[in-house]
Amino acid sequence: VHAVDVIRTKRDGGRLSDEQIRWFVDAYTADEVAHEQAAALLMAIVWRGLDRAELATWTAAMIASGERLDLASIERPTVDKHSTGGVGDKVSLVLAPLVAACGAADPMLSGRGLGHTGGTLDKLETIPGFRVDLDGDEMRSVLKRVGCVICAAGPGLAPADKKLYALRDVTGTVESIPLIASSIMSKKIAEGTDALVLDVKVGSGAFLPDIDTARRLAETMVELGAAHGVKTSALLTDMEAPLGRAAGNAVEVEESIETLSGRGPDDLVEVTLELAREMLALVAIDADPAQALEDGSALETYRAMVRAQSGDPEAPLPEAPERRTFDAPRGGVVARLDARAVGVAAWRLGAGRARLGHPVSAGAGVICLRKPGDEVAKGEPVLELRTDDPGRFGHALEALSDALEIAGEAPEPRAMVIERIRA
Ligand code: URA
C-alpha cells in the first residue's frame, strides 16, 4: 500500500479498502507515514467522508493501534461521559466526582484543547502538582480508591488517536463526523468502560453546529459503542452560548469547584445533572446526583481525586495578569452571546494552541459577566478578557466583533438538553 494512492483514492471520492485503512492508521502511528501525508488524507476525509463500513474499519484500526484496558478489578460498575467539545465545557471536572459520589466508577480518559474548544487535561494541569499522565496500573488504583480518575490515555491506549488528534487540531480537520466519531469512540472503547454517555453539542460553539449533523454524529457513535459491547447513549445539548461563565483553563477549574460547592450557574448544573442521571441509569444505580452536589460528597470526591493525582486542591490557581473588558455598545437585554466567538477569543488570548505541541496559558480566558437573558446598561462590561500577553487583546477582540446581540426584551429561555439518543 502506498500513502499517496490512499490519499488520491479518497481525494477523488473513492472507497478505501480495509487493507488500505488498517495500513494507513498503523503506518502513521508507527511514524512510517509523514504528518503531511496524514494531514492530506484527513482533509480528503473531511471533504469526502467515510461510509459506514470504512468508519467501522477505521475505528477498529484506531482501537487496535493500542491495548484495551481491563477494568475487571474495579468493584463498582464503570461508566464514563465524553463531550464532542464546546466552549466553557467544564462538565467533566464536576461530573466524574459526582457520579463517583453516587456509587459508580468513572475511568475518564480526556483530551487537550482542540481548535476553539477547551480540553479537560489542559484545565486540570493548572492545579499545582496535578498529573494527567498515569499508567494503566496507577489509573486503576486511583479509580479503585476514589471512584473516579481523569487522565490522558496512556501511550498504549489508542495511540493512533493521540497523533491524529494533535494533527487535526492544527490542520483545520476537526469538523467531520467520521473523524470525530472514531476519535472519541476509539479512546472510550479502549479505556474499558462498561457504559458511556455522549454529550453531543449543538450550536455555534460545537464543531458540527446544526442539529441534524449533531444527531447523525450521535447515532454514529451510539452504533459504534454497541458494536464494541459498550452500553452507549447520547444527549444533544445546547452550545449556542458558552456553558457557565468561564472559558479558559484555570478559570474553568475555579468555576467547577464553585459548582461542586453547590453554587454553579444554572446551565452548567442542568447539563451536568442530566448527564449524571443518564450515566447512573445505564449502570442501574438509583441515586440522586443533585443531593451529592448539595451535601458536599461530590466536592469531597473531587478533592480526593486531585490529591490521588498528586495535585493540591487547596493551592491557589494561576491567574493571568493582564485584563480588559468588552463593554455593551448599548443598553438592553443580552439576546445572544456567540459561543464560538468567545471560544476563539479565549484561544487567541492563549488558552488554546496555535501550533502542534505548544503549551497553553494557565490563566488566560474569557469571563462572561453577562449571559443571554441578563440585563446590561450601555458601557457596562459584558466580558472580561484575561491574558499573559497584552499584545493578544487586539486579535481576541476582533473575534468578538459579532459575538454579542442586545435586544429590547429577554430571549426565550433555551432547554439545555435538546434530545436523547439511545441504542
Ligand atoms: N473530542 C475528541 O476526543 N475528538 C474529536 O475529534 C472531537 C472531540
Tab-separated table of C-alpha atoms and ligand atoms in Angstrom:
chain	number	residue	atom	x	y	z
A	1	VAL	CA	0.000	0.000	0.000
A	2	HIS	CA	1.293	3.471	-0.839
A	3	ALA	CA	0.244	6.526	1.158
A	4	VAL	CA	-0.164	8.641	-1.983
A	5	ASP	CA	-2.579	6.089	-3.528
A	6	VAL	CA	-4.692	6.078	-0.383
A	7	ILE	CA	-4.817	9.887	-0.359
A	8	ARG	CA	-5.683	10.051	-4.080
A	9	THR	CA	-8.443	7.445	-3.754
A	10	LYS	CA	-10.157	9.420	-1.001
A	11	ARG	CA	-9.470	12.782	-2.628
A	12	ASP	CA	-11.348	11.571	-5.715
A	13	GLY	CA	-14.303	10.261	-3.699
A	14	GLY	CA	-13.422	6.551	-3.839
A	15	ARG	CA	-13.811	3.876	-1.144
A	16	LEU	CA	-10.798	2.822	0.883
A	17	SER	CA	-10.298	-0.915	1.300
A	18	ASP	CA	-9.973	-2.456	4.771
A	19	GLU	CA	-6.338	-3.157	3.951
A	20	GLN	CA	-5.634	0.457	2.987
A	21	ILE	CA	-7.288	1.792	6.147
A	22	ARG	CA	-5.521	-0.617	8.519
A	23	TRP	CA	-2.188	0.016	6.824
A	24	PHE	CA	-2.522	3.803	6.898
A	25	VAL	CA	-3.572	4.008	10.562
A	26	ASP	CA	-0.809	1.585	11.619
A	27	ALA	CA	1.863	3.212	9.470
A	28	TYR	CA	1.072	6.739	10.691
A	29	THR	CA	1.058	5.546	14.311
A	30	ALA	CA	4.476	3.922	13.708
A	31	ASP	CA	5.881	7.141	12.134
A	32	GLU	CA	6.127	5.430	8.734
A	33	VAL	CA	3.703	7.873	7.112
A	34	ALA	CA	4.620	11.568	7.296
A	35	HIS	CA	2.483	14.204	9.028
A	36	GLU	CA	1.831	15.945	5.700
A	37	GLN	CA	0.500	12.732	4.177
A	38	ALA	CA	-1.750	12.082	7.144
A	39	ALA	CA	-2.913	15.707	7.035
A	40	ALA	CA	-3.746	15.340	3.331
A	41	LEU	CA	-5.778	12.174	3.947
A	42	LEU	CA	-7.596	13.820	6.872
A	43	MET	CA	-8.538	16.782	4.670
A	44	ALA	CA	-9.775	14.387	1.978
A	45	ILE	CA	-11.915	12.633	4.619
A	46	VAL	CA	-13.302	15.992	5.803
A	47	TRP	CA	-14.500	16.605	2.232
A	48	ARG	CA	-15.434	13.103	1.095
A	49	GLY	CA	-16.390	11.329	4.330
A	50	LEU	CA	-16.131	7.640	5.208
A	51	ASP	CA	-19.034	5.264	4.664
A	52	ARG	CA	-20.301	3.011	7.467
A	53	ALA	CA	-18.015	0.088	6.662
A	54	GLU	CA	-14.957	2.341	6.189
A	55	LEU	CA	-15.700	4.025	9.525
A	56	ALA	CA	-16.098	0.689	11.337
A	57	THR	CA	-12.689	-0.424	9.991
A	58	TRP	CA	-11.051	2.981	10.682
A	59	THR	CA	-12.327	2.957	14.304
A	60	ALA	CA	-11.348	-0.694	14.846
A	61	ALA	CA	-7.856	0.107	13.472
A	62	MET	CA	-7.531	3.022	15.907
A	63	ILE	CA	-8.553	0.797	18.843
A	64	ALA	CA	-6.191	-1.951	17.634
A	65	SER	CA	-3.314	0.554	17.459
A	66	GLY	CA	-3.044	0.008	21.239
A	67	GLU	CA	-4.437	-2.121	24.075
A	68	ARG	CA	-7.910	-2.246	25.638
A	69	LEU	CA	-7.798	-1.624	29.403
A	70	ASP	CA	-9.144	-4.318	31.685
A	71	LEU	CA	-11.260	-2.813	34.475
A	72	ALA	CA	-12.489	-6.152	35.853
A	73	SER	CA	-10.749	-5.445	39.174
A	74	ILE	CA	-12.954	-2.382	39.802
A	75	GLU	CA	-15.754	-3.446	42.091
A	76	ARG	CA	-18.217	-0.746	41.032
A	77	PRO	CA	-19.938	-0.533	37.636
A	78	THR	CA	-17.893	1.645	35.292
A	79	VAL	CA	-19.464	4.453	33.291
A	80	ASP	CA	-17.989	7.436	31.520
A	81	LYS	CA	-19.015	10.547	29.571
A	82	HIS	CA	-17.429	12.222	26.609
A	83	SER	CA	-18.258	15.540	25.044
A	84	THR	CA	-17.818	16.414	21.392
A	85	GLY	CA	-16.273	19.671	22.602
A	86	GLY	CA	-17.624	23.063	23.496
A	87	VAL	CA	-16.808	26.451	24.954
A	88	GLY	CA	-16.764	26.695	28.737
A	89	ASP	CA	-17.479	22.968	28.826
A	90	LYS	CA	-16.078	22.049	32.226
A	91	VAL	CA	-18.725	19.363	32.807
A	92	SER	CA	-16.154	16.544	33.139
A	93	LEU	CA	-14.494	18.144	36.162
A	94	VAL	CA	-17.793	18.154	38.040
A	95	LEU	CA	-19.394	15.024	36.613
A	96	ALA	CA	-16.677	12.418	37.261
A	97	PRO	CA	-16.561	13.060	41.040
A	98	LEU	CA	-20.340	13.458	41.078
A	99	VAL	CA	-21.144	10.018	39.663
A	100	ALA	CA	-18.383	8.526	41.813
A	101	ALA	CA	-20.041	10.035	44.892
A	102	CYS	CA	-23.233	8.270	43.728
A	103	GLY	CA	-21.573	4.836	43.647
A	104	ALA	CA	-20.323	4.461	40.055
A	105	ALA	CA	-16.693	4.369	38.918
A	106	ASP	CA	-15.691	6.807	36.168
A	107	PRO	CA	-12.434	5.974	34.325
A	108	MET	CA	-12.343	9.234	32.403
A	109	LEU	CA	-9.717	9.488	29.676
A	110	SER	CA	-9.701	13.038	28.424
A	111	GLY	CA	-8.113	15.170	25.772
A	112	ARG	CA	-6.475	18.514	25.284
A	113	GLY	CA	-7.911	21.646	23.712
A	114	LEU	CA	-8.959	21.209	20.127
A	115	GLY	CA	-9.456	24.280	17.932
A	116	HIS	CA	-11.691	26.823	19.676
A	117	THR	CA	-12.768	24.310	22.346
A	118	GLY	CA	-11.025	23.691	25.655
A	119	GLY	CA	-9.519	20.407	26.837
A	120	THR	CA	-10.069	18.825	30.241
A	121	LEU	CA	-6.391	17.890	30.612
A	122	ASP	CA	-5.211	21.448	29.935
A	123	LYS	CA	-7.642	22.666	32.603
A	124	LEU	CA	-6.649	20.098	35.244
A	125	GLU	CA	-2.940	20.725	34.690
A	126	THR	CA	-3.403	24.257	36.045
A	127	ILE	CA	-3.896	22.715	39.509
A	128	PRO	CA	-0.447	22.809	41.132
A	129	GLY	CA	1.111	19.327	41.076
A	130	PHE	CA	-1.734	17.606	39.184
A	131	ARG	CA	-0.555	14.740	36.975
A	132	VAL	CA	-2.555	13.604	33.958
A	133	ASP	CA	-0.053	11.012	32.738
A	134	LEU	CA	-0.815	7.838	34.679
A	135	ASP	CA	-0.047	4.310	33.543
A	136	GLY	CA	-2.769	1.649	33.484
A	137	ASP	CA	-1.953	0.348	36.993
A	138	GLU	CA	-1.979	3.791	38.577
A	139	MET	CA	-5.166	4.733	36.766
A	140	ARG	CA	-6.881	1.582	38.081
A	141	SER	CA	-5.530	2.221	41.564
A	142	VAL	CA	-6.910	5.806	41.701
A	143	LEU	CA	-10.207	4.612	40.247
A	144	LYS	CA	-10.489	1.878	42.870
A	145	ARG	CA	-9.641	4.152	45.804
A	146	VAL	CA	-11.536	7.305	44.779
A	147	GLY	CA	-14.220	6.139	42.340
A	148	CYS	CA	-13.008	8.413	39.536
A	149	VAL	CA	-9.857	9.338	37.696
A	150	ILE	CA	-9.346	11.888	34.913
A	151	CYS	CA	-6.177	11.344	32.923
A	152	ALA	CA	-4.651	11.190	29.477
A	153	ALA	CA	-4.939	7.996	27.503
A	154	GLY	CA	-1.558	6.361	28.226
A	155	PRO	CA	0.814	5.730	25.330
A	156	GLY	CA	-0.673	2.248	24.968
A	157	LEU	CA	-4.304	3.384	24.569
A	158	ALA	CA	-5.462	4.344	21.072
A	159	PRO	CA	-2.065	5.848	20.176
A	160	ALA	CA	-3.399	6.476	16.667
A	161	ASP	CA	-5.887	8.963	18.110
A	162	LYS	CA	-3.190	10.764	20.037
A	163	LYS	CA	-1.305	11.559	16.847
A	164	LEU	CA	-4.326	12.212	14.672
A	165	TYR	CA	-5.996	14.434	17.294
A	166	ALA	CA	-2.946	16.675	17.633
A	167	LEU	CA	-2.589	16.870	13.854
A	168	ARG	CA	-6.274	17.701	13.313
A	169	ASP	CA	-6.047	20.493	15.896
A	170	VAL	CA	-3.596	22.421	13.736
A	171	THR	CA	-4.716	21.484	10.207
A	172	GLY	CA	-8.375	22.537	10.189
A	173	THR	CA	-9.521	18.912	10.013
A	174	VAL	CA	-11.630	18.561	13.138
A	175	GLU	CA	-15.063	19.138	11.618
A	176	SER	CA	-16.006	15.726	10.270
A	177	ILE	CA	-18.492	13.137	11.561
A	178	PRO	CA	-16.271	10.082	10.892
A	179	LEU	CA	-13.142	11.757	12.306
A	180	ILE	CA	-14.865	12.955	15.481
A	181	ALA	CA	-16.776	9.687	15.962
A	182	SER	CA	-13.697	7.475	15.511
A	183	SER	CA	-11.544	9.734	17.697
A	184	ILE	CA	-13.964	9.717	20.601
A	185	MET	CA	-15.076	6.112	20.359
A	186	SER	CA	-11.593	4.617	19.894
A	187	LYS	CA	-10.449	6.200	23.180
A	188	LYS	CA	-13.617	5.383	25.050
A	189	ILE	CA	-13.795	1.770	23.881
A	190	ALA	CA	-10.079	1.287	24.646
A	191	GLU	CA	-10.481	2.608	28.205
A	192	GLY	CA	-12.618	-0.427	29.040
A	193	THR	CA	-15.734	1.272	30.450
A	194	ASP	CA	-18.987	-0.763	30.711
A	195	ALA	CA	-21.155	2.183	29.696
A	196	LEU	CA	-20.796	5.579	28.069
A	197	VAL	CA	-22.891	8.718	27.713
A	198	LEU	CA	-22.009	11.099	24.904
A	199	ASP	CA	-22.629	14.797	25.270
A	200	VAL	CA	-23.087	15.901	21.678
A	201	LYS	CA	-23.016	19.672	21.446
A	202	VAL	CA	-25.357	21.583	19.141
A	203	GLY	CA	-24.980	25.261	18.268
A	204	SER	CA	-22.364	27.801	17.286
A	205	GLY	CA	-19.721	26.612	19.776
A	206	ALA	CA	-19.911	22.998	18.576
A	207	PHE	CA	-17.689	21.611	15.833
A	208	LEU	CA	-20.818	20.483	13.985
A	209	PRO	CA	-23.283	23.254	14.858
A	210	ASP	CA	-26.523	22.142	13.217
A	211	ILE	CA	-28.889	19.720	14.877
A	212	ASP	CA	-29.236	17.232	12.007
A	213	THR	CA	-25.470	16.781	11.773
A	214	ALA	CA	-25.162	16.520	15.558
A	215	ARG	CA	-27.905	13.865	15.574
A	216	ARG	CA	-26.104	11.881	12.852
A	217	LEU	CA	-22.856	12.126	14.844
A	218	ALA	CA	-24.652	10.914	17.989
A	219	GLU	CA	-26.287	7.994	16.172
A	220	THR	CA	-22.960	7.059	14.559
A	221	MET	CA	-21.204	6.950	17.934
A	222	VAL	CA	-24.030	5.084	19.702
A	223	GLU	CA	-23.823	2.454	16.931
A	224	LEU	CA	-20.011	2.157	17.228
A	225	GLY	CA	-20.324	1.731	21.012
A	226	ALA	CA	-22.939	-1.010	20.683
A	227	ALA	CA	-20.811	-2.816	18.070
A	228	HIS	CA	-17.980	-2.994	20.621
A	229	GLY	CA	-20.151	-4.090	23.588
A	230	VAL	CA	-20.294	-0.713	25.390
A	231	LYS	CA	-23.781	0.417	26.536
A	232	THR	CA	-23.902	3.835	24.904
A	233	SER	CA	-26.413	6.656	24.768
A	234	ALA	CA	-26.191	10.327	23.819
A	235	LEU	CA	-27.703	13.643	24.839
A	236	LEU	CA	-27.782	16.514	22.366
A	237	THR	CA	-27.097	19.640	24.445
A	238	ASP	CA	-27.158	23.334	23.688
A	239	MET	CA	-23.875	25.086	22.844
A	240	GLU	CA	-25.137	28.379	21.385
A	241	ALA	CA	-23.699	30.309	24.332
A	242	PRO	CA	-20.676	29.394	26.466
A	243	LEU	CA	-21.531	26.908	29.219
A	244	GLY	CA	-21.329	28.625	32.588
A	245	ARG	CA	-19.424	31.890	32.813
A	246	ALA	CA	-15.755	30.970	32.333
A	247	ALA	CA	-13.917	29.823	29.191
A	248	GLY	CA	-10.227	29.029	29.579
A	249	ASN	CA	-8.203	26.711	31.777
A	250	ALA	CA	-7.711	27.728	35.451
A	251	VAL	CA	-10.822	29.930	35.246
A	252	GLU	CA	-12.854	26.826	34.435
A	253	VAL	CA	-11.341	24.838	37.304
A	254	GLU	CA	-12.416	27.626	39.618
A	255	GLU	CA	-15.975	27.542	38.273
A	256	SER	CA	-16.058	23.740	38.587
A	257	ILE	CA	-15.179	23.994	42.273
A	258	GLU	CA	-17.959	26.576	42.729
A	259	THR	CA	-20.353	24.147	41.051
A	260	LEU	CA	-19.225	21.237	43.225
A	261	SER	CA	-19.826	23.530	46.194
A	262	GLY	CA	-23.480	23.921	45.149
A	263	ARG	CA	-23.059	27.409	43.677
A	264	GLY	CA	-22.821	26.570	39.972
A	265	PRO	CA	-24.508	28.504	37.159
A	266	ASP	CA	-27.921	27.092	36.174
A	267	ASP	CA	-26.993	25.954	32.633
A	268	LEU	CA	-23.901	24.053	33.782
A	269	VAL	CA	-25.736	22.436	36.701
A	270	GLU	CA	-28.637	21.383	34.449
A	271	VAL	CA	-26.420	19.726	31.814
A	272	THR	CA	-24.240	18.053	34.446
A	273	LEU	CA	-27.189	16.623	36.378
A	274	GLU	CA	-28.909	15.339	33.218
A	275	LEU	CA	-25.713	13.597	32.115
A	276	ALA	CA	-25.214	12.161	35.605
A	277	ARG	CA	-28.773	10.781	35.637
A	278	GLU	CA	-28.265	9.182	32.216
A	279	MET	CA	-24.943	7.640	33.320
A	280	LEU	CA	-26.371	6.244	36.546
A	281	ALA	CA	-29.405	4.851	34.693
A	282	LEU	CA	-27.137	2.985	32.231
A	283	VAL	CA	-25.470	1.132	35.108
A	284	ALA	CA	-28.698	0.773	37.147
A	285	ILE	CA	-27.631	2.895	40.120
A	286	ASP	CA	-30.572	4.511	41.885
A	287	ALA	CA	-29.074	7.658	43.441
A	288	ASP	CA	-29.839	11.380	43.294
A	289	PRO	CA	-26.877	13.347	41.874
A	290	ALA	CA	-28.452	16.688	42.940
A	291	GLN	CA	-28.173	15.500	46.541
A	292	ALA	CA	-24.449	14.677	46.057
A	293	LEU	CA	-23.853	18.253	44.852
A	294	GLU	CA	-25.739	19.692	47.816
A	295	ASP	CA	-24.306	17.567	50.606
A	296	GLY	CA	-20.666	18.138	49.622
A	297	SER	CA	-19.911	14.478	48.852
A	298	ALA	CA	-19.111	15.256	45.188
A	299	LEU	CA	-16.729	18.043	46.256
A	300	GLU	CA	-15.010	15.689	48.717
A	301	THR	CA	-14.589	13.116	45.934
A	302	TYR	CA	-13.127	15.802	43.638
A	303	ARG	CA	-10.577	16.736	46.310
A	304	ALA	CA	-9.687	13.090	46.855
A	305	MET	CA	-9.146	12.648	43.107
A	306	VAL	CA	-6.926	15.740	42.882
A	307	ARG	CA	-4.807	14.500	45.828
A	308	ALA	CA	-4.615	10.978	44.376
A	309	GLN	CA	-3.219	12.508	41.169
A	310	SER	CA	-0.589	14.491	43.156
A	311	GLY	CA	-2.417	17.833	42.949
A	312	ASP	CA	-3.071	20.246	45.783
A	313	PRO	CA	-6.787	21.098	45.897
A	314	GLU	CA	-6.169	23.945	48.366
A	315	ALA	CA	-3.400	25.680	46.364
A	316	PRO	CA	-4.289	28.960	44.621
A	317	LEU	CA	-4.808	28.646	40.878
A	318	PRO	CA	-2.721	30.682	38.427
A	319	GLU	CA	-4.233	33.985	37.288
A	320	ALA	CA	-3.424	35.941	34.132
A	321	PRO	CA	-2.089	39.410	34.977
A	322	GLU	CA	-3.500	41.355	32.003
A	323	ARG	CA	-7.230	42.124	31.924
A	324	ARG	CA	-9.525	44.119	29.686
A	325	THR	CA	-13.296	44.310	29.406
A	326	PHE	CA	-15.566	44.081	26.384
A	327	ASP	CA	-18.400	46.522	27.020
A	328	ALA	CA	-22.021	46.723	25.898
A	329	PRO	CA	-22.377	49.125	22.943
A	330	ARG	CA	-25.941	49.894	24.117
A	331	GLY	CA	-28.325	49.062	26.926
A	332	GLY	CA	-30.951	46.271	26.918
A	333	VAL	CA	-31.045	42.515	27.426
A	334	VAL	CA	-28.353	40.158	26.107
A	335	ALA	CA	-30.149	38.221	23.356
A	336	ARG	CA	-27.165	36.244	22.028
A	337	LEU	CA	-23.597	35.620	23.113
A	338	ASP	CA	-21.912	33.531	20.464
A	339	ALA	CA	-20.107	30.541	21.951
A	340	ARG	CA	-17.723	30.046	19.040
A	341	ALA	CA	-16.612	33.698	19.066
A	342	VAL	CA	-15.942	33.508	22.812
A	343	GLY	CA	-14.034	30.246	22.290
A	344	VAL	CA	-11.911	31.752	19.523
A	345	ALA	CA	-11.212	34.807	21.703
A	346	ALA	CA	-10.099	32.574	24.610
A	347	TRP	CA	-7.932	30.576	22.202
A	348	ARG	CA	-6.303	33.772	20.881
A	349	LEU	CA	-5.736	35.042	24.434
A	350	GLY	CA	-3.562	31.960	24.947
A	351	ALA	CA	-5.961	29.359	26.388
A	352	GLY	CA	-5.538	27.180	23.263
A	353	ARG	CA	-2.702	26.196	20.936
A	354	ALA	CA	-1.661	27.712	17.621
A	355	ARG	CA	0.984	25.071	16.769
A	356	LEU	CA	1.434	21.349	17.330
A	357	GLY	CA	2.683	20.683	20.862
A	358	HIS	CA	2.710	24.318	22.029
A	359	PRO	CA	1.908	24.934	25.721
A	360	VAL	CA	-1.286	26.743	26.723
A	361	SER	CA	-1.583	29.625	29.163
A	362	ALA	CA	-2.984	28.513	32.523
A	363	GLY	CA	-4.646	31.810	33.378
A	364	ALA	CA	-5.852	33.114	30.002
A	365	GLY	CA	-9.514	33.077	29.080
A	366	VAL	CA	-12.806	34.909	28.977
A	367	ILE	CA	-15.237	35.500	31.838
A	368	CYS	CA	-18.827	36.108	30.763
A	369	LEU	CA	-20.066	38.762	33.160
A	370	ARG	CA	-23.413	38.781	31.339
A	371	LYS	CA	-25.141	35.856	29.631
A	372	PRO	CA	-28.217	35.674	27.382
A	373	GLY	CA	-31.231	36.879	29.359
A	374	ASP	CA	-29.192	39.258	31.559
A	375	GLU	CA	-29.831	42.988	31.503
A	376	VAL	CA	-26.967	45.325	30.737
A	377	ALA	CA	-26.574	49.114	30.614
A	378	LYS	CA	-24.671	50.897	27.846
A	379	GLY	CA	-20.930	50.830	28.565
A	380	GLU	CA	-21.166	48.105	31.238
A	381	PRO	CA	-18.755	45.192	30.869
A	382	VAL	CA	-20.161	42.042	29.267
A	383	LEU	CA	-16.926	40.020	29.047
A	384	GLU	CA	-13.616	40.141	30.863
A	385	LEU	CA	-10.637	39.072	28.756
A	386	ARG	CA	-7.575	37.708	30.558
A	387	THR	CA	-4.130	37.004	29.129
A	388	ASP	CA	-0.421	36.866	29.967
A	389	ASP	CA	0.441	38.955	26.902
A	390	PRO	CA	-1.410	42.252	26.254
A	391	GLY	CA	-0.373	42.018	22.585
A	392	ARG	CA	-3.083	39.362	22.239
A	393	PHE	CA	-6.052	41.601	23.117
A	394	GLY	CA	-6.464	43.098	19.635
A	395	HIS	CA	-6.797	39.784	17.838
A	396	ALA	CA	-9.123	38.410	20.536
A	397	LEU	CA	-11.377	41.475	20.362
A	398	GLU	CA	-11.634	41.046	16.582
A	399	ALA	CA	-13.069	37.561	17.149
A	400	LEU	CA	-15.774	39.141	19.297
A	401	SER	CA	-16.915	41.753	16.783
A	402	ASP	CA	-20.234	39.944	16.021
A	403	ALA	CA	-20.477	37.930	19.211
A	404	LEU	CA	-22.999	39.999	21.095
A	405	GLU	CA	-26.613	40.903	20.362
A	406	ILE	CA	-28.524	43.199	22.668
A	407	ALA	CA	-32.300	43.430	22.321
A	408	GLY	CA	-35.200	45.207	23.949
A	409	GLU	CA	-36.576	42.088	25.625
A	410	ALA	CA	-35.332	38.802	27.008
A	411	PRO	CA	-34.922	35.856	24.579
A	412	GLU	CA	-36.998	32.687	25.071
A	413	PRO	CA	-35.228	30.523	27.647
A	414	ARG	CA	-33.499	27.576	25.928
A	415	ALA	CA	-33.721	23.951	27.070
A	416	MET	CA	-30.164	22.729	27.655
A	417	VAL	CA	-30.968	19.096	26.788
A	418	ILE	CA	-32.407	19.044	23.282
A	419	GLU	CA	-32.713	15.333	22.579
A	420	ARG	CA	-31.793	11.885	23.936
A	421	ILE	CA	-30.492	9.138	21.646
A	422	ARG	CA	-30.420	5.567	22.877
A	423	ALA	CA	-29.303	2.376	21.182
B	1	URA	N1	-13.270	15.126	21.101
B	1	URA	C1	-12.448	14.117	20.721
B	1	URA	O1	-11.964	13.347	21.543
B	1	URA	N2	-12.173	14.003	19.432
B	1	URA	C2	-12.689	14.814	18.497
B	1	URA	O2	-12.413	14.627	17.346
B	1	URA	C3	-13.551	15.860	18.889
B	1	URA	C4	-13.827	15.997	20.213
